[in-house]
Every structure is written in structure tokens, then in C-alpha cells.
Amino acid sequence: MTAILYTFVLGALLWLVLMWLGARLRSRACPRELNLAFGVAAALLLCVPVDGLGMPSWMFGFCPNPSLPLIGVVCAGIWQRLGGLTVLRPADWTAAWIFGAVAGSALYLHPMLFGSLDLYFWGWDRAGAAWGLAALAAVFLTAGNRFGVLLLAALVGFACRALESANAWDYAIDPGFWLASLGALGWRGVRQLRARWSRVMPAAA
């Protein structure tokens, strides 16, 4: 069951990336037919063997448990691009990327900064981790941010042991979501710098 879920999430992520790249190259939204073609291309990419192993097998060693927020943002992105319906608003996407970047950096980079302090250990069957996710979800939901729904889904998934992991953090963050969040925020930073530069240059001229 985990292998099927993992393959589905990886394929959906590839599909979303291809649709995003297509929109960037065209400088406008792609037609639905082209987006569907990207979905077929993503499925074919999953079948391409590398040293006898497919992409899901290679990626499973890097990220064995896709988090619930990652699944949520990928599905929301695909639905918005295919159906044109707003599932996550700009503020919701911003919250998702900031959470992914901050939570992932704290979880995966803390050994470089704090040495023996093991933040990942705190997620193993700890009530504090569950309460922390619940409090964070409540904050987002109270503020009207839909990302709180994804955190709530992560909390429910942890309570039901929907994934093979027994660590609460694996339900809320994973390396793929972390890297995607860093990439999204980095891309936004580049766009803002380009926009400021384009405003400064005419003024200087």
C-alpha cells in the first residue's frame, strides 16, 4: 500500500512540475489538453529505468514517507491547473512554503547547529508533538488560512497511523516538501528582485 501511495505522489509531483514549467515557458497558463499530456509524460518518466531501478525506487531511499501536507499541496496544485478552481489561495500557498522551509530546516539541519540535540527524536510517539501540530493547525484555521486543514490532516493521519512511520514529524514534513518549499520561496525571491530591478533601471536611465 505504501509503495502505491508513494508512486502516486511522485507521479503527481512530476506532473505538477511539468505543468509549472510549461506555464513558465509559455508565459501563460497551458490549455487542459497540454496539461493532460504532461500527466502522461509524468507517468512515462516513472517507468524509465536507471541502473535497473525505476524513479520511485530511487526516490524511496531519499524520502520514504510523503507527508500529508505534501500530498495536499500537490493535489491542490493539479486541481487548480486542470480545473481552474482556487483550492489554496496565495496566502495559503505562502503559509505552506514558509512552514515547509522552516520546519524542514529545523528538523534536517539542526545537527549542524546544535550537535547532540535531536529534534527528530521528539516526534516518536510523543504527545507534545501531536499537541504542537494541533496548536499550529488551530492558529492557521483561526486566521482563516486553509493550510491549517493540511496540518489537521497530518494530525489525523498520525493518530490513525496512516503511514508506516510512528514519528509525528513524518506526517507533517518530509525532505521533498522541504526542498519544494525552499525552491518556491527562492523562486519568489528571484521574481521580486527582478521586479525591483526592472523598476530601478528605467528610473536610473
Short mmCIF file of C-alpha atoms in Angstrom, two decimals:
data_model
loop_
_atom_site.label_atom_id
_atom_site.label_comp_id
_atom_site.label_asym_id
_atom_site.label_seq_id
_atom_site.Cartn_x
_atom_site.Cartn_y
_atom_site.Cartn_z
CA MET A 1 0.00 0.00 0.00
CA THR A 2 2.83 2.39 0.87
CA ALA A 3 4.57 1.71 -2.45
CA ILE A 4 1.37 2.50 -4.36
CA LEU A 5 0.85 5.73 -2.42
CA TYR A 6 4.46 6.73 -2.89
CA THR A 7 4.34 6.10 -6.65
CA PHE A 8 1.11 8.10 -6.92
CA VAL A 9 2.56 11.07 -5.01
CA LEU A 10 5.79 11.05 -7.02
CA GLY A 11 3.89 10.88 -10.29
CA ALA A 12 1.58 13.72 -9.21
CA LEU A 13 4.57 15.82 -8.15
CA LEU A 14 6.26 15.27 -11.52
CA TRP A 15 3.01 16.17 -13.27
CA LEU A 16 2.70 19.40 -11.32
CA VAL A 17 6.33 20.33 -12.03
CA LEU A 18 5.86 19.73 -15.76
CA MET A 19 2.70 21.87 -15.80
CA TRP A 20 4.52 24.62 -13.92
CA LEU A 21 7.47 24.54 -16.33
CA GLY A 22 5.10 24.55 -19.30
CA ALA A 23 3.31 27.62 -17.99
CA ARG A 24 6.63 29.41 -17.38
CA LEU A 25 7.92 28.66 -20.89
CA ARG A 26 4.65 29.81 -22.48
CA SER A 27 4.35 32.83 -20.15
CA ARG A 28 0.68 31.91 -19.71
CA ALA A 29 -1.47 29.04 -18.49
CA CYS A 30 -1.32 25.87 -20.57
CA PRO A 31 -4.53 24.51 -22.15
CA ARG A 32 -6.08 21.49 -20.47
CA GLU A 33 -5.07 19.17 -23.31
CA LEU A 34 -1.40 20.07 -22.84
CA ASN A 35 -1.67 19.65 -19.07
CA LEU A 36 -3.15 16.18 -19.58
CA ALA A 37 -0.26 15.38 -21.92
CA PHE A 38 2.11 16.40 -19.14
CA GLY A 39 0.35 13.84 -16.93
CA VAL A 40 1.05 11.10 -19.47
CA ALA A 41 4.68 12.24 -19.68
CA ALA A 42 5.00 12.08 -15.89
CA ALA A 43 3.66 8.52 -15.87
CA LEU A 44 6.16 7.54 -18.55
CA LEU A 45 9.03 9.10 -16.62
CA LEU A 46 8.19 6.90 -13.65
CA CYS A 47 8.77 3.84 -15.84
CA VAL A 48 12.20 4.88 -17.12
CA PRO A 49 14.77 2.54 -15.51
CA VAL A 50 18.06 3.89 -14.16
CA ASP A 51 20.60 1.15 -13.41
CA GLY A 52 17.75 -1.32 -13.40
CA LEU A 53 15.58 0.65 -10.98
CA GLY A 54 12.68 2.99 -11.66
CA MET A 55 12.43 6.51 -10.29
CA PRO A 56 10.11 5.52 -7.39
CA SER A 57 12.70 3.03 -6.12
CA TRP A 58 15.48 5.62 -6.23
CA MET A 59 13.41 8.32 -4.57
CA PHE A 60 12.07 5.97 -1.89
CA GLY A 61 15.53 5.84 -0.33
CA PHE A 62 15.59 9.64 -0.15
CA CYS A 63 12.03 10.22 1.07
CA PRO A 64 10.27 7.02 2.22
CA ASN A 65 7.19 8.73 3.70
CA PRO A 66 5.46 11.52 1.78
CA SER A 67 3.91 13.87 4.31
CA LEU A 68 0.21 14.74 4.30
CA PRO A 69 0.82 18.47 3.56
CA LEU A 70 2.95 17.49 0.54
CA ILE A 71 0.14 15.29 -0.79
CA GLY A 72 -2.31 18.11 -0.14
CA VAL A 73 -0.39 20.88 -1.91
CA VAL A 74 0.38 18.64 -4.90
CA CYS A 75 -3.26 17.61 -5.32
CA ALA A 76 -4.40 21.22 -4.84
CA GLY A 77 -1.92 22.46 -7.44
CA ILE A 78 -3.00 19.87 -10.00
CA TRP A 79 -6.68 20.55 -9.40
CA GLN A 80 -6.21 24.30 -9.74
CA ARG A 81 -4.29 23.98 -13.01
CA LEU A 82 -6.68 21.45 -14.53
CA GLY A 83 -9.98 22.82 -13.29
CA GLY A 84 -9.14 26.47 -12.76
CA LEU A 85 -10.66 26.32 -9.28
CA THR A 86 -8.93 28.01 -6.38
CA VAL A 87 -8.25 25.36 -3.76
CA LEU A 88 -5.43 27.16 -1.98
CA ARG A 89 -5.28 30.94 -2.08
CA PRO A 90 -1.99 32.88 -2.38
CA ALA A 91 -1.84 33.31 1.41
CA ASP A 92 -2.36 29.56 1.86
CA TRP A 93 0.49 28.74 -0.54
CA THR A 94 2.74 31.22 1.25
CA ALA A 95 1.94 29.62 4.60
CA ALA A 96 2.65 26.15 3.17
CA TRP A 97 6.04 27.15 1.75
CA ILE A 98 7.11 29.02 4.87
CA PHE A 99 6.09 26.11 7.09
CA GLY A 100 7.89 23.61 4.85
CA ALA A 101 11.08 25.69 4.72
CA VAL A 102 11.19 26.48 8.44
CA ALA A 103 10.08 23.07 9.74
CA GLY A 104 12.31 21.19 7.31
CA SER A 105 15.36 23.33 8.04
CA ALA A 106 14.87 22.97 11.78
CA LEU A 107 14.38 19.21 11.54
CA TYR A 108 17.01 18.29 8.97
CA LEU A 109 19.72 20.89 9.58
CA HIS A 110 19.70 21.15 13.37
CA PRO A 111 22.53 18.58 13.86
CA MET A 112 24.84 21.02 12.08
CA LEU A 113 23.93 23.79 14.52
CA PHE A 114 23.12 22.12 17.84
CA GLY A 115 25.17 18.95 17.74
CA SER A 116 23.69 16.30 20.00
CA LEU A 117 20.23 17.89 20.22
CA ASP A 118 17.89 15.55 18.34
CA LEU A 119 14.67 17.30 17.37
CA TYR A 120 13.56 14.32 15.29
CA PHE A 121 13.51 12.14 18.41
CA TRP A 122 10.81 14.33 19.92
CA GLY A 123 8.35 13.14 17.28
CA TRP A 124 8.45 9.49 18.30
CA ASP A 125 5.14 8.74 20.00
CA ARG A 126 5.26 11.99 21.90
CA ALA A 127 2.08 13.74 22.97
CA GLY A 128 3.92 17.05 22.81
CA ALA A 129 4.47 16.68 19.06
CA ALA A 130 0.79 15.95 18.48
CA TRP A 131 -0.28 18.89 20.63
CA GLY A 132 2.19 21.12 18.82
CA LEU A 133 0.72 20.21 15.44
CA ALA A 134 -2.79 20.69 16.82
CA ALA A 135 -1.94 24.14 18.17
CA LEU A 136 -0.30 25.19 14.91
CA ALA A 137 -3.28 23.93 12.90
CA ALA A 138 -5.62 25.88 15.21
CA VAL A 139 -3.60 29.07 14.68
CA PHE A 140 -3.82 28.77 10.89
CA LEU A 141 -7.51 27.87 10.92
CA THR A 142 -8.35 30.72 13.28
CA ALA A 143 -6.58 33.10 10.92
CA GLY A 144 -8.65 31.73 8.03
CA ASN A 145 -5.66 30.09 6.37
CA ARG A 146 -6.51 26.83 4.61
CA PHE A 147 -3.07 25.37 5.21
CA GLY A 148 -4.37 24.61 8.68
CA VAL A 149 -6.59 21.95 7.11
CA LEU A 150 -3.49 20.15 5.80
CA LEU A 151 -1.86 20.27 9.23
CA LEU A 152 -5.07 18.93 10.72
CA ALA A 153 -4.96 16.10 8.17
CA ALA A 154 -1.39 15.37 9.25
CA LEU A 155 -2.53 15.17 12.86
CA VAL A 156 -5.41 12.82 11.99
CA GLY A 157 -3.06 10.71 9.89
CA PHE A 158 -0.63 10.44 12.80
CA ALA A 159 -3.43 9.42 15.17
CA CYS A 160 -4.57 6.74 12.70
CA ARG A 161 -1.01 5.67 11.79
CA ALA A 162 -1.84 6.20 8.12
CA LEU A 163 1.86 5.94 7.22
CA GLU A 164 4.36 3.32 8.24
CA SER A 165 6.23 5.85 10.38
CA ALA A 166 5.40 6.31 14.06
CA ASN A 167 7.06 9.73 14.13
CA ALA A 168 4.70 12.70 14.15
CA TRP A 169 7.10 14.89 12.17
CA ASP A 170 6.98 12.50 9.19
CA TYR A 171 3.27 13.23 8.84
CA ALA A 172 3.80 17.00 8.69
CA ILE A 173 7.11 17.38 6.80
CA ASP A 174 9.36 15.35 4.54
CA PRO A 175 12.55 16.10 2.55
CA GLY A 176 10.60 16.52 -0.69
CA PHE A 177 8.23 19.08 0.84
CA TRP A 178 11.20 20.85 2.44
CA LEU A 179 13.13 21.16 -0.84
CA ALA A 180 9.99 22.19 -2.74
CA SER A 181 9.34 24.90 -0.14
CA LEU A 182 12.90 26.23 -0.38
CA GLY A 183 12.63 26.23 -4.17
CA ALA A 184 9.27 28.03 -4.13
CA LEU A 185 10.48 30.72 -1.74
CA GLY A 186 13.72 31.06 -3.69
CA TRP A 187 11.79 31.50 -6.93
CA ARG A 188 9.62 34.15 -5.31
CA GLY A 189 12.72 35.95 -4.10
CA VAL A 190 14.20 35.95 -7.61
CA ARG A 191 10.96 37.30 -9.07
CA GLN A 192 10.83 40.09 -6.50
CA LEU A 193 14.46 41.04 -7.19
CA ARG A 194 13.80 41.09 -10.93
CA ALA A 195 10.70 43.25 -10.41
CA ARG A 196 12.63 45.73 -8.26
CA TRP A 197 15.50 45.77 -10.74
CA SER A 198 13.13 46.49 -13.64
CA ARG A 199 11.71 49.45 -11.70
CA VAL A 200 15.12 50.81 -10.77
CA MET A 201 16.69 50.59 -14.22
CA PRO A 202 14.17 52.85 -16.05
CA ALA A 203 14.40 55.36 -13.22
CA ALA A 204 18.20 55.35 -13.44
CA ALA A 205 18.05 55.75 -17.21
#
